[in-house]
Amino acid sequence: MNPAWNIALKELYTSVKSRRFAVIVATYLLIFGLAVYAIKDYLIRMGVPTVESNEFYLWGVKAEIYTTPFAMLFTVNMMILTIFGAVLGAALGADAINREVESGTAKVLLGHPVYRDEVINGKFLGMGTLIAVTYLVSYVVMVAVMLILGIPLDGDSLLRGFLAILVTILYTLVFLSMGVLLSTLFKKPETSMLTAVGLAIFLTVFYGIVVGIAAPKLVGPEPPWGTTAHEMWQENLNTWMARLHSINPAHHYVQLVGYIFGGDRFMNYYIPLGDSFTYGFNNLAALLIMLLLPFALAYARFLTSDLN
Amino acid sequence: MSTPAILVENLTKSYGRVKAVDGLSLSVEEGEVFGFLGPNGAGKTTTILSMLGIVIPDGGRIEILGMDMAREPIRIKERIGYLPENATVYGELTAWRNLEFFANFYRMSNAEKEKRIEELLKRVGLWEVRYRKAKTFSKGMKQRLLIAQTLINEPELLILDEPTSGLDPGGAHLVKEIIREAKASGKTVFFSSHVLSEVEELSDRVGIIVRGRLKAIGPIEEIKRQFMELEGYEIKVETKEPLPEIEHEDIVRIERLSPNRAIIFARSDIREWLSRYLASKGITILSLEIEEPSLEDVFLRTIYGREDE
């Protein structure tokens, strides 16, 4: 068996049985269940879908969403997953390396014919598979919820929902990658775990508030309303908001989902998927960079450090 | 001349300002049992971890089974078994799954794997608990499982770091048996230990490392002989008649235990001279022997006595 795949299977097996995975998934399911319960009547009574403006202030995203019942359900799920996905990814990766070093299993493992890169790749692959399976199951659950509520499903919404799930997997892998990096930087698993989960919560819950406070300070005092100066100030403010939000994976994720379910008011239907891809290309690229950069750093650190 | 099983040349490794291993060189021949001795923090584990690439040495060259560790780590690891110190197995996996996981790194068919795992679990006394998660095991049971994973690939070379640490007498006996069997089947064993009696009992040669430097290396008898040359000889003599006055330029002091028995501390082996001298005085020698230092004496003196030399 390929060593990386052997490690991945072990990682998948142990992670799926871990308490933290069970706690995070159970909490997510509880909140998702409550959310579904809260909006089920609205979903059932929804008339003809329309394109609606949605603002996700915390993540600095404004999106025109074609609100079919499935798009509506996914948007609610996305808001939950923006936080829980980040926490799940960060928590899974945060002790991937240092726990093995601390317990001494890294020494046992590396006494066998396995390269260090196969160890880190295997771990990432295993936990990535777990994340992917979890989200694919959550997608099936969403479809099941729709069917149970007796809400008709259209193929386009299902396809876009599936694409959005793939983006959600990518988004969670970004935090997994950050977690793995922290697990190579900190010696104590407890420290890296706390830092990773703290960072995930900060970026998905508090960072938007910080941006809302910091951006006006960076731009300077607000000129009188209605003047040209105010228009320039507003433009400047928007630029700074966008700049500050651009370092947050949650912003790119929510923006991408917004584009996937994006609607055209004139057509009163989804924008073509090609357009969604074009609009969201920068966000997708940003997420990919945010995934690869920490992983590359973690990789370099793991390959060159002493594991005693 | 055959290729050494282990060849370490000028190995150095520092942690910050602390030199853990300082220009260490040693070689272990094929089929040899080599005991690696040293006090805590002497650099034993760092040497072993460097040999396996688990810590990255600052300098030096390591060849194992004739292959360069820096270039062919995988081919080397396919043929060795390593038992680390202060390590553990995967607690979430059962004893069987742990061994299966490690066996998957080697080219073995499923049938071979199963047969080998069964053999090893029976060998280390964990067959009855093979489906129990390792986290429920005692320290000794975990160590037995670690021993089993060391042997999963039927290695030609065993590298064991404190193999009896944490084991009950039964477990320690098992380790000794494994080492003896390995030697009997021509395999090489490199092991570190604090238990000097164990090292003395099992090793063909020993190396003593102090503060990252190899202070002594060779067969135990040779090391003891060198020790005596350096530290002096302790000669026990017993005669039928009372011992006369004995004077020789190499004698440091004489400790008389009774009129007929004494211990002579000398700078050289003066037994031949002494037997001639006592014969010339018409004294019958009942016994005349050198009191050999124990490995513990040599070890302690090497660590604490000759560091500044």
Coordinates of C-alpha atoms in Angstrom, one line a residue:
Chain A
M1 CA 0.0 0.0 0.0
N2 CA 1.2 3.5 -0.7
P3 CA 2.6 4.9 2.5
A4 CA 0.7 8.2 2.3
W5 CA -2.5 6.4 1.7
N6 CA -1.8 4.0 4.6
I7 CA -1.4 7.0 6.8
A8 CA -4.4 8.7 5.4
L9 CA -6.6 5.7 6.1
K10 CA -5.3 5.6 9.7
E11 CA -5.9 9.3 10.1
L12 CA -9.4 9.0 8.7
Y13 CA -10.2 6.1 11.0
T14 CA -8.9 7.8 14.1
S15 CA -10.3 11.3 13.3
V16 CA -13.8 10.0 12.6
K17 CA -13.8 8.3 16.0
S18 CA -12.4 11.3 17.8
R19 CA -14.4 13.1 20.4
R20 CA -13.7 16.5 18.9
F21 CA -15.1 15.5 15.5
A22 CA -18.2 14.1 17.1
V23 CA -18.7 17.3 19.2
I24 CA -18.2 19.7 16.3
V25 CA -20.5 17.7 13.9
A26 CA -23.1 17.2 16.6
T27 CA -23.2 20.9 17.4
Y28 CA -23.4 21.8 13.7
L29 CA -26.2 19.3 13.2
L30 CA -28.1 20.7 16.1
I31 CA -27.8 24.3 14.9
F32 CA -28.6 23.3 11.3
G33 CA -31.6 21.3 12.6
L34 CA -32.8 24.4 14.6
A35 CA -32.3 26.6 11.6
V36 CA -34.2 24.3 9.3
Y37 CA -37.0 24.2 11.9
A38 CA -37.1 27.9 12.1
I39 CA -37.3 28.5 8.3
K40 CA -39.3 25.4 7.3
D41 CA -42.6 27.2 7.0
Y42 CA -41.0 30.0 5.0
L43 CA -39.4 27.5 2.7
I44 CA -42.7 25.6 2.2
R45 CA -44.7 28.8 1.5
M46 CA -42.1 30.4 -0.8
G47 CA -43.7 31.5 -4.0
V48 CA -41.9 32.2 -7.3
P49 CA -38.2 32.6 -6.7
T50 CA -36.8 36.1 -7.0
V51 CA -33.4 37.7 -7.1
E52 CA -32.8 39.3 -3.7
S53 CA -30.0 41.4 -2.3
N54 CA -28.3 39.8 0.7
E55 CA -25.6 41.4 2.8
F56 CA -23.3 39.3 4.9
Y57 CA -21.8 42.1 7.0
L58 CA -19.5 39.9 9.0
W59 CA -17.7 38.7 5.9
G60 CA -17.9 41.8 3.9
V61 CA -20.1 40.3 1.1
K62 CA -23.0 41.7 -0.8
A63 CA -24.7 39.2 -3.1
E64 CA -27.6 39.1 -5.5
I65 CA -29.0 35.6 -4.8
Y66 CA -31.6 33.8 -6.8
T67 CA -33.6 32.5 -3.8
T68 CA -35.0 29.2 -4.7
P69 CA -35.9 27.1 -1.6
F70 CA -32.7 25.1 -2.0
A71 CA -30.6 28.2 -2.5
M72 CA -32.2 29.6 0.6
L73 CA -31.5 26.5 2.6
F74 CA -28.0 26.4 1.4
T75 CA -27.4 30.0 2.2
V76 CA -28.5 29.4 5.8
N77 CA -26.3 26.3 5.9
M78 CA -23.4 28.3 4.5
M79 CA -23.7 30.9 7.3
I80 CA -23.4 28.0 9.8
L81 CA -20.7 26.3 7.9
T82 CA -18.6 29.5 7.6
I83 CA -18.0 29.3 11.3
F84 CA -18.3 25.5 11.9
G85 CA -16.3 24.6 8.8
A86 CA -13.5 26.8 9.9
V87 CA -13.5 25.4 13.4
L88 CA -13.7 21.8 12.1
G89 CA -10.8 22.3 9.7
A90 CA -8.6 24.1 12.3
A91 CA -9.4 21.6 15.0
L92 CA -8.6 18.6 12.9
G93 CA -5.3 19.9 11.7
A94 CA -4.1 21.7 14.9
D95 CA -2.4 18.8 16.5
A96 CA -1.7 16.6 13.5
I97 CA 2.0 16.8 13.8
N98 CA 2.9 17.9 17.3
R99 CA 0.7 15.3 18.9
E100 CA 2.6 12.6 17.1
V101 CA 5.9 14.2 18.1
E102 CA 4.9 14.6 21.7
S103 CA 3.5 11.1 22.2
G104 CA 6.5 9.6 20.4
T105 CA 4.5 7.9 17.6
A106 CA 6.4 10.1 15.1
K107 CA 9.6 8.3 16.0
V108 CA 7.9 4.9 15.7
L109 CA 6.4 5.9 12.3
L110 CA 9.6 7.3 10.9
G111 CA 11.5 4.1 11.9
H112 CA 9.5 2.4 9.1
P113 CA 10.1 3.0 5.4
V114 CA 8.2 6.2 5.0
Y115 CA 9.3 9.6 3.8
R116 CA 8.4 12.7 5.9
D117 CA 6.5 14.2 3.0
E118 CA 4.4 11.0 2.9
V119 CA 3.5 11.5 6.5
I120 CA 2.3 15.1 6.1
N121 CA 0.6 14.4 2.8
G122 CA -1.1 11.3 4.3
K123 CA -2.4 13.2 7.3
F124 CA -3.7 16.0 5.1
L125 CA -5.3 13.5 2.7
G126 CA -6.9 11.6 5.5
M127 CA -8.4 14.6 7.2
G128 CA -9.3 16.1 3.9
T129 CA -11.2 13.0 3.0
L130 CA -13.0 13.1 6.2
I131 CA -14.0 16.7 5.6
A132 CA -15.1 15.9 2.0
V133 CA -17.2 12.9 3.2
T134 CA -18.8 15.0 6.0
Y135 CA -19.8 17.7 3.6
L136 CA -21.1 15.3 0.9
V137 CA -23.2 13.7 3.6
S138 CA -24.4 17.2 4.7
Y139 CA -25.4 17.8 1.0
V140 CA -27.4 14.6 1.0
V141 CA -29.0 15.7 4.2
M142 CA -30.0 19.1 2.7
V143 CA -31.6 17.3 -0.3
A144 CA -33.3 14.9 2.1
V145 CA -34.7 17.9 4.2
M146 CA -36.1 19.4 1.0
L147 CA -37.8 16.1 0.1
I148 CA -39.1 15.6 3.6
L149 CA -40.6 19.1 3.6
G150 CA -42.2 18.3 0.2
I151 CA -40.4 21.2 -1.6
P152 CA -39.8 20.6 -5.3
L153 CA -36.1 20.5 -6.3
D154 CA -34.8 21.8 -9.6
G155 CA -31.7 20.3 -11.3
D156 CA -29.9 23.7 -11.6
S157 CA -30.2 24.4 -7.8
L158 CA -29.0 20.9 -7.1
L159 CA -25.9 21.3 -9.4
R160 CA -25.1 24.7 -7.9
G161 CA -25.5 23.3 -4.4
F162 CA -23.1 20.5 -5.3
L163 CA -20.6 23.1 -6.6
A164 CA -21.1 25.1 -3.4
I165 CA -20.3 22.0 -1.4
L166 CA -17.0 21.6 -3.2
V167 CA -16.2 25.2 -2.4
T168 CA -17.1 24.5 1.2
I169 CA -14.7 21.6 1.2
L170 CA -12.0 23.9 -0.2
Y171 CA -12.8 26.5 2.4
T172 CA -12.5 24.0 5.3
L173 CA -9.3 22.7 3.8
V174 CA -7.9 26.2 4.1
F175 CA -8.4 26.1 7.9
L176 CA -7.1 22.5 8.0
S177 CA -4.0 23.7 6.3
M178 CA -3.6 26.6 8.8
G179 CA -4.1 24.1 11.6
V180 CA -1.4 21.8 10.3
L181 CA 1.0 24.7 10.0
L182 CA 0.3 25.7 13.6
S183 CA 0.9 22.1 14.6
T184 CA 4.4 22.3 13.1
L185 CA 5.1 25.7 14.8
F186 CA 4.0 24.9 18.3
K187 CA 5.5 22.1 20.4
K188 CA 2.4 21.6 22.6
P189 CA -0.7 20.3 20.9
E190 CA -2.9 22.2 23.4
T191 CA -1.3 25.5 22.4
S192 CA -1.7 24.9 18.7
M193 CA -5.3 23.7 19.2
L194 CA -6.2 26.8 21.2
T195 CA -4.5 29.1 18.7
A196 CA -6.1 27.4 15.6
V197 CA -9.6 27.3 17.0
G198 CA -9.2 30.9 18.3
L199 CA -8.0 32.0 14.9
A200 CA -10.9 30.3 13.1
I201 CA -13.4 31.9 15.4
F202 CA -11.7 35.3 15.2
L203 CA -11.7 35.3 11.4
T204 CA -15.2 34.1 11.0
V205 CA -17.0 36.0 13.8
F206 CA -14.9 38.9 15.0
Y207 CA -12.7 39.9 12.1
G208 CA -15.7 41.5 10.2
I209 CA -16.4 43.7 13.3
V210 CA -12.7 44.6 13.5
V211 CA -12.7 45.6 9.8
G212 CA -15.9 47.7 10.4
I213 CA -14.1 49.6 13.1
A214 CA -10.6 49.8 11.6
A215 CA -11.4 50.8 8.0
P216 CA -13.0 54.2 8.9
K217 CA -10.1 54.9 11.2
L218 CA -7.7 54.2 8.3
V219 CA -9.6 56.4 5.9
G220 CA -9.8 59.4 8.2
P221 CA -12.7 61.7 9.3
E222 CA -15.9 61.5 7.4
P223 CA -16.5 64.7 5.3
P224 CA -20.0 66.3 5.2
W225 CA -22.7 64.1 3.6
G226 CA -23.5 64.8 -0.1
T227 CA -20.2 66.5 -1.0
T228 CA -17.7 65.2 -3.5
A229 CA -15.3 64.7 -0.7
H230 CA -17.7 62.4 0.9
E231 CA -18.1 60.3 -2.2
M232 CA -14.3 60.0 -2.4
W233 CA -14.2 59.1 1.3
Q234 CA -16.9 56.5 0.7
E235 CA -15.0 55.0 -2.2
N236 CA -11.8 55.0 -0.2
L237 CA -13.6 53.3 2.7
N238 CA -15.0 50.6 0.4
T239 CA -11.5 50.0 -1.0
W240 CA -10.1 49.6 2.5
M241 CA -12.9 47.4 3.6
A242 CA -12.3 45.2 0.6
R243 CA -8.6 45.1 1.2
L244 CA -9.0 44.1 4.8
H245 CA -11.6 41.5 4.1
S246 CA -9.5 40.0 1.3
I247 CA -7.2 38.3 3.8
N248 CA -10.1 36.5 5.4
P249 CA -10.9 33.1 3.8
A250 CA -14.5 33.4 5.1
H251 CA -15.0 36.5 2.8
H252 CA -13.9 34.6 -0.3
Y253 CA -16.0 31.6 0.6
V254 CA -19.2 33.5 1.2
Q255 CA -18.5 35.6 -1.9
L256 CA -18.0 32.4 -4.0
V257 CA -21.2 30.8 -2.7
G258 CA -22.9 34.1 -3.4
Y259 CA -21.7 34.0 -7.0
I260 CA -22.7 30.3 -7.4
F261 CA -26.3 31.1 -6.4
G262 CA -26.1 34.5 -8.0
G263 CA -29.2 35.7 -9.8
D264 CA -29.9 38.1 -12.7
R265 CA -32.8 40.5 -11.9
F266 CA -33.6 41.0 -15.5
M267 CA -33.9 37.3 -16.3
N268 CA -35.1 36.4 -12.8
Y269 CA -33.0 33.3 -12.8
Y270 CA -29.5 32.2 -11.9
I271 CA -26.6 33.9 -13.7
P272 CA -24.9 31.3 -16.0
L273 CA -22.3 29.2 -14.2
G274 CA -19.6 30.5 -16.5
D275 CA -20.3 34.0 -15.2
S276 CA -20.3 32.7 -11.6
F277 CA -16.8 31.3 -12.3
T278 CA -15.6 34.5 -13.9
Y279 CA -16.9 36.7 -11.1
G280 CA -15.6 34.3 -8.4
F281 CA -12.2 33.5 -10.1
N282 CA -10.3 35.9 -7.8
N283 CA -12.0 34.5 -4.7
L284 CA -11.3 30.9 -5.8
A285 CA -7.6 31.8 -6.5
A286 CA -7.4 33.5 -3.1
L287 CA -8.8 30.4 -1.4
L288 CA -6.3 28.1 -3.3
I289 CA -3.4 30.4 -2.2
M290 CA -4.7 30.4 1.4
L291 CA -4.8 26.6 1.2
L292 CA -1.4 26.1 -0.4
L293 CA 0.7 28.7 1.4
P294 CA 0.3 27.5 5.0
F295 CA 0.6 23.9 3.8
A296 CA 3.8 24.7 1.9
L297 CA 5.2 26.3 5.0
A298 CA 4.1 23.4 7.2
Y299 CA 5.6 21.0 4.7
A300 CA 9.0 22.9 4.7
R301 CA 9.0 23.1 8.5
F302 CA 8.1 19.4 9.0
L303 CA 10.7 18.2 6.5
T304 CA 13.5 20.1 8.1
S305 CA 12.7 19.9 11.8
D306 CA 13.9 17.4 14.4
L307 CA 11.1 15.1 15.5
N308 CA 12.3 14.0 18.9
Chain B
M1 CA 36.7 -7.2 5.1
S2 CA 32.9 -7.2 5.3
T3 CA 30.9 -3.9 5.3
P4 CA 30.0 -2.8 8.8
A5 CA 26.3 -3.0 9.6
I6 CA 26.5 0.5 11.1
L7 CA 29.1 3.1 10.3
V8 CA 29.0 6.5 11.9
E9 CA 31.6 9.0 11.1
N10 CA 32.2 12.3 12.8
L11 CA 28.5 12.8 13.7
T12 CA 27.6 16.1 15.3
K13 CA 24.3 17.4 16.4
S14 CA 23.6 20.5 18.5
Y15 CA 20.4 21.8 20.1
G16 CA 20.9 25.5 20.3
R17 CA 24.2 25.9 22.1
V18 CA 24.2 22.5 23.6
K19 CA 26.3 19.9 21.7
A20 CA 24.3 16.7 22.0
V21 CA 26.7 14.7 19.9
D22 CA 30.2 15.9 19.2
G23 CA 32.2 14.3 16.5
L24 CA 31.1 10.7 17.3
S25 CA 32.5 7.9 15.2
L26 CA 31.8 4.2 15.6
S27 CA 31.2 1.1 13.6
V28 CA 29.2 -2.0 14.4
E29 CA 30.1 -5.2 12.5
E30 CA 27.5 -7.5 11.0
G31 CA 26.2 -10.1 13.4
E32 CA 27.4 -8.2 16.4
V33 CA 25.5 -7.2 19.5
F34 CA 26.6 -3.7 20.4
G35 CA 25.7 -2.1 23.7
F36 CA 25.6 1.7 23.8
L37 CA 26.1 3.1 27.2
G38 CA 26.0 6.6 28.7
P39 CA 24.4 8.6 31.4
N40 CA 21.2 10.6 30.8
G41 CA 21.7 13.4 28.3
A42 CA 25.0 11.9 27.1
G43 CA 23.7 11.8 23.5
K44 CA 22.7 8.1 23.1
T45 CA 19.2 8.8 21.8
T46 CA 20.3 11.7 19.7
T47 CA 22.9 9.4 18.1
I48 CA 20.2 6.8 17.4
L49 CA 17.7 9.4 16.1
S50 CA 20.3 10.9 13.8
M51 CA 21.1 7.4 12.5
L52 CA 17.5 7.1 11.5
G53 CA 17.0 10.6 10.2
I54 CA 14.4 11.5 12.8
V55 CA 16.7 14.3 14.0
I56 CA 18.7 16.0 11.3
P57 CA 22.4 15.9 12.1
D58 CA 24.6 19.0 11.7
G59 CA 27.4 17.0 10.2
G60 CA 28.9 13.6 9.7
R61 CA 28.1 10.5 7.7
I62 CA 25.9 7.5 8.5
E63 CA 26.0 4.3 6.6
I64 CA 23.7 1.5 7.6
L65 CA 23.9 -2.0 6.0
G66 CA 26.3 -0.5 3.5
M67 CA 24.0 2.3 2.3
D68 CA 24.1 6.0 3.0
M69 CA 21.3 7.1 5.3
A70 CA 21.1 10.5 3.6
R71 CA 20.6 9.0 0.2
E72 CA 18.7 5.7 0.7
P73 CA 16.7 6.0 3.9
I74 CA 13.8 3.9 2.6
R75 CA 15.9 1.0 1.4
I76 CA 17.6 1.0 4.8
K77 CA 14.4 1.2 6.8
E78 CA 13.0 -1.7 4.9
R79 CA 15.7 -3.8 6.4
I80 CA 15.9 -2.5 10.0
G81 CA 13.7 -2.6 13.1
Y82 CA 13.7 0.4 15.4
L83 CA 12.4 0.5 18.9
P84 CA 12.4 4.1 20.2
E85 CA 12.6 5.2 23.8
N86 CA 9.7 7.0 25.4
A87 CA 7.4 6.2 22.5
T88 CA 4.0 4.7 22.3
V89 CA 1.7 3.1 19.8
Y90 CA -1.5 4.5 18.4
G91 CA -3.9 4.4 21.3
E92 CA -7.1 4.6 19.1
L93 CA -6.1 1.5 17.2
T94 CA -6.3 -2.1 18.5
A95 CA -3.1 -4.1 18.9
W96 CA -3.9 -5.9 15.6
R97 CA -4.6 -2.7 13.7
N98 CA -1.4 -1.1 15.0
L99 CA 0.7 -3.9 13.6
E100 CA -1.4 -4.0 10.4
F101 CA -0.8 -0.3 10.0
F102 CA 3.0 -0.8 10.3
A103 CA 3.0 -3.9 8.2
N104 CA 1.4 -2.0 5.4
F105 CA 4.6 -0.1 4.9
Y106 CA 6.3 -3.3 3.7
R107 CA 5.9 -5.4 0.6
M108 CA 3.9 -8.3 2.1
S109 CA 0.9 -10.1 0.9
N110 CA -2.2 -10.0 3.1
A111 CA -1.7 -13.6 4.1
E112 CA 1.9 -12.9 5.0
K113 CA 0.9 -9.9 7.0
E114 CA -1.8 -11.8 8.9
K115 CA 0.6 -14.7 9.6
R116 CA 3.4 -12.3 10.8
I117 CA 1.0 -10.3 13.0
E118 CA -0.4 -13.4 14.6
E119 CA 3.1 -14.8 15.3
L120 CA 4.3 -11.5 16.8
L121 CA 1.2 -10.9 19.0
K122 CA 1.6 -14.5 20.3
R123 CA 5.3 -13.9 20.8
V124 CA 4.9 -10.7 22.9
G125 CA 1.9 -12.2 24.8
L126 CA -0.8 -9.9 23.4
W127 CA -2.7 -12.4 21.3
E128 CA -5.6 -12.5 23.8
V129 CA -6.0 -8.8 23.7
R130 CA -5.4 -8.2 20.0
Y131 CA -8.8 -6.5 19.5
R132 CA -8.5 -4.2 22.4
K133 CA -7.5 -0.6 21.8
A134 CA -3.9 0.1 22.7
K135 CA -4.9 3.1 24.9
T136 CA -6.4 0.6 27.4
F137 CA -3.0 -1.2 27.7
S138 CA -0.6 -0.9 30.6
K139 CA 2.8 0.7 30.0
G140 CA 4.4 -2.7 29.8
M141 CA 1.8 -4.0 27.3
K142 CA 2.4 -0.9 25.1
Q143 CA 6.1 -1.6 25.2
R144 CA 5.5 -5.2 24.1
L145 CA 3.4 -3.9 21.2
L146 CA 6.2 -1.6 20.3
I147 CA 8.6 -4.5 20.4
A148 CA 6.3 -6.4 18.0
Q149 CA 6.2 -3.5 15.5
T150 CA 10.0 -3.5 15.6
L151 CA 10.0 -7.0 14.3
I152 CA 7.2 -6.7 11.8
N153 CA 9.5 -6.8 8.8
E154 CA 11.9 -9.5 10.1
P155 CA 14.7 -7.0 10.2
E156 CA 18.4 -7.7 9.6
L157 CA 19.4 -5.0 12.0
L158 CA 17.7 -4.1 15.3
I159 CA 18.2 -0.7 16.7
L160 CA 16.8 -0.6 20.2
D161 CA 16.7 2.4 22.4
E162 CA 16.3 1.4 26.1
P163 CA 14.4 -1.7 25.1
T164 CA 13.6 -2.9 28.6
S165 CA 12.5 0.4 29.9
G166 CA 9.0 0.1 31.5
L167 CA 9.0 -3.6 31.2
D168 CA 8.3 -6.1 34.0
P169 CA 10.9 -8.9 34.5
G170 CA 8.9 -11.1 32.0
G171 CA 9.0 -8.4 29.4
A172 CA 12.7 -7.7 30.0
H173 CA 13.4 -11.4 29.6
L174 CA 11.5 -11.4 26.3
V175 CA 13.7 -8.6 25.0
K176 CA 16.8 -10.4 26.0
E177 CA 15.6 -13.5 24.3
I178 CA 14.9 -11.5 21.2
I179 CA 18.4 -10.1 21.2
R180 CA 19.9 -13.5 21.7
E181 CA 17.8 -15.0 19.0
A182 CA 18.8 -12.2 16.6
K183 CA 22.4 -12.8 17.4
A184 CA 22.0 -16.6 16.9
S185 CA 20.5 -16.0 13.5
G186 CA 23.4 -13.7 12.5
K187 CA 21.5 -10.4 12.8
T188 CA 23.0 -7.3 14.2
V189 CA 21.7 -5.6 17.3
F190 CA 22.5 -2.0 18.4
F191 CA 21.0 -1.2 21.7
S192 CA 21.3 1.4 24.4
S193 CA 20.6 0.7 28.0
H194 CA 21.0 2.0 31.5
V195 CA 21.0 -1.6 32.9
L196 CA 24.7 -2.4 32.9
S197 CA 24.2 -6.0 33.8
E198 CA 22.0 -6.4 30.8
V199 CA 24.6 -4.8 28.5
E200 CA 27.4 -6.9 30.0
E201 CA 25.3 -10.1 29.6
L202 CA 24.3 -9.5 26.0
S203 CA 26.9 -7.3 24.2
D204 CA 29.9 -8.4 22.2
R205 CA 31.2 -4.9 22.3
V206 CA 30.1 -1.7 24.0
G207 CA 30.6 2.0 23.5
I208 CA 30.4 4.5 26.3
I209 CA 29.3 8.0 25.4
V210 CA 29.7 10.9 27.7
R211 CA 28.6 14.5 26.8
G212 CA 28.3 13.6 23.1
R213 CA 31.7 12.0 22.8
L214 CA 32.6 8.4 22.6
K215 CA 34.9 7.7 25.6
A216 CA 35.4 4.0 25.2
I217 CA 34.6 1.4 22.7
G218 CA 35.5 -2.3 22.3
P219 CA 34.8 -5.7 23.7
I220 CA 33.9 -5.6 27.4
E221 CA 37.0 -7.5 28.3
E222 CA 39.2 -5.2 26.3
I223 CA 37.6 -2.1 27.9
K224 CA 38.1 -3.6 31.4
R225 CA 41.8 -4.4 30.5
Q226 CA 42.2 -0.8 29.3
F227 CA 40.6 0.4 32.5
M228 CA 42.9 -1.6 34.6
E229 CA 45.9 -0.4 32.8
L230 CA 44.8 3.1 33.5
E231 CA 43.4 2.7 36.9
G232 CA 45.6 -0.1 38.3
Y233 CA 45.2 -3.8 39.1
E234 CA 43.6 -5.3 42.1
I235 CA 45.4 -8.6 42.8
K236 CA 44.0 -11.0 45.4
V237 CA 46.4 -13.4 46.9
E238 CA 45.9 -16.2 49.4
T239 CA 48.8 -18.3 50.7
K240 CA 49.2 -21.4 53.0
E241 CA 51.8 -19.7 55.1
P242 CA 51.6 -16.1 56.4
L243 CA 52.4 -13.5 53.8
P244 CA 55.9 -11.9 54.0
E245 CA 56.7 -8.2 53.4
I246 CA 56.2 -7.5 49.7
E247 CA 57.9 -4.7 48.0
H248 CA 57.8 -3.8 44.3
E249 CA 58.1 -0.5 42.5
D250 CA 54.6 -1.0 40.9
I251 CA 52.8 -1.7 44.1
V252 CA 50.7 1.2 45.2
R253 CA 49.4 -0.3 48.5
I254 CA 48.6 -3.6 50.1
E255 CA 45.4 -4.3 52.0
R256 CA 46.0 -7.2 54.4
L257 CA 42.7 -9.1 55.1
S258 CA 44.4 -11.7 57.3
P259 CA 47.9 -13.1 57.8
N260 CA 47.4 -15.3 54.7
R261 CA 45.2 -13.1 52.5
A262 CA 45.7 -9.7 51.0
I263 CA 44.7 -7.4 48.1
I264 CA 47.6 -5.8 46.3
F265 CA 46.9 -2.6 44.4
A266 CA 49.5 -2.3 41.6
R267 CA 50.1 -0.2 38.6
S268 CA 50.8 -3.3 36.4
D269 CA 50.0 -7.0 36.4
I270 CA 52.7 -8.3 38.8
R271 CA 51.3 -11.8 39.2
E272 CA 54.2 -13.5 37.5
W273 CA 56.7 -11.6 39.7
L274 CA 54.7 -12.2 42.8
S275 CA 54.4 -16.0 42.3
R276 CA 58.2 -16.2 41.7
Y277 CA 58.8 -14.0 44.7
L278 CA 56.6 -16.0 47.1
A279 CA 58.0 -19.3 45.7
S280 CA 61.5 -18.0 46.5
K281 CA 60.4 -17.4 50.1
G282 CA 59.0 -21.0 50.2
I283 CA 55.4 -19.9 50.4
T284 CA 52.7 -21.9 48.9
I285 CA 50.2 -19.9 46.9
L286 CA 46.6 -21.1 47.3
S287 CA 45.1 -18.5 44.9
L288 CA 46.4 -15.6 42.9
E289 CA 44.0 -13.7 40.8
I290 CA 43.1 -10.4 39.4
E291 CA 39.9 -8.8 40.7
E292 CA 38.3 -7.7 37.5
P293 CA 36.4 -4.4 37.6
S294 CA 32.7 -4.6 36.9
L295 CA 31.3 -2.8 33.9
E296 CA 29.6 -0.5 36.5
D297 CA 33.1 0.4 37.8
V298 CA 34.3 1.1 34.3
F299 CA 31.1 3.0 33.4
L300 CA 31.1 5.2 36.5
R301 CA 34.8 5.9 36.3
T302 CA 34.5 6.8 32.6
I303 CA 31.7 9.1 33.3
Y304 CA 32.8 10.8 36.4
G305 CA 36.5 10.1 36.6
R306 CA 38.1 10.7 33.3
E307 CA 36.0 13.5 31.8
D308 CA 38.7 16.1 32.2
E309 CA 41.5 14.0 30.9

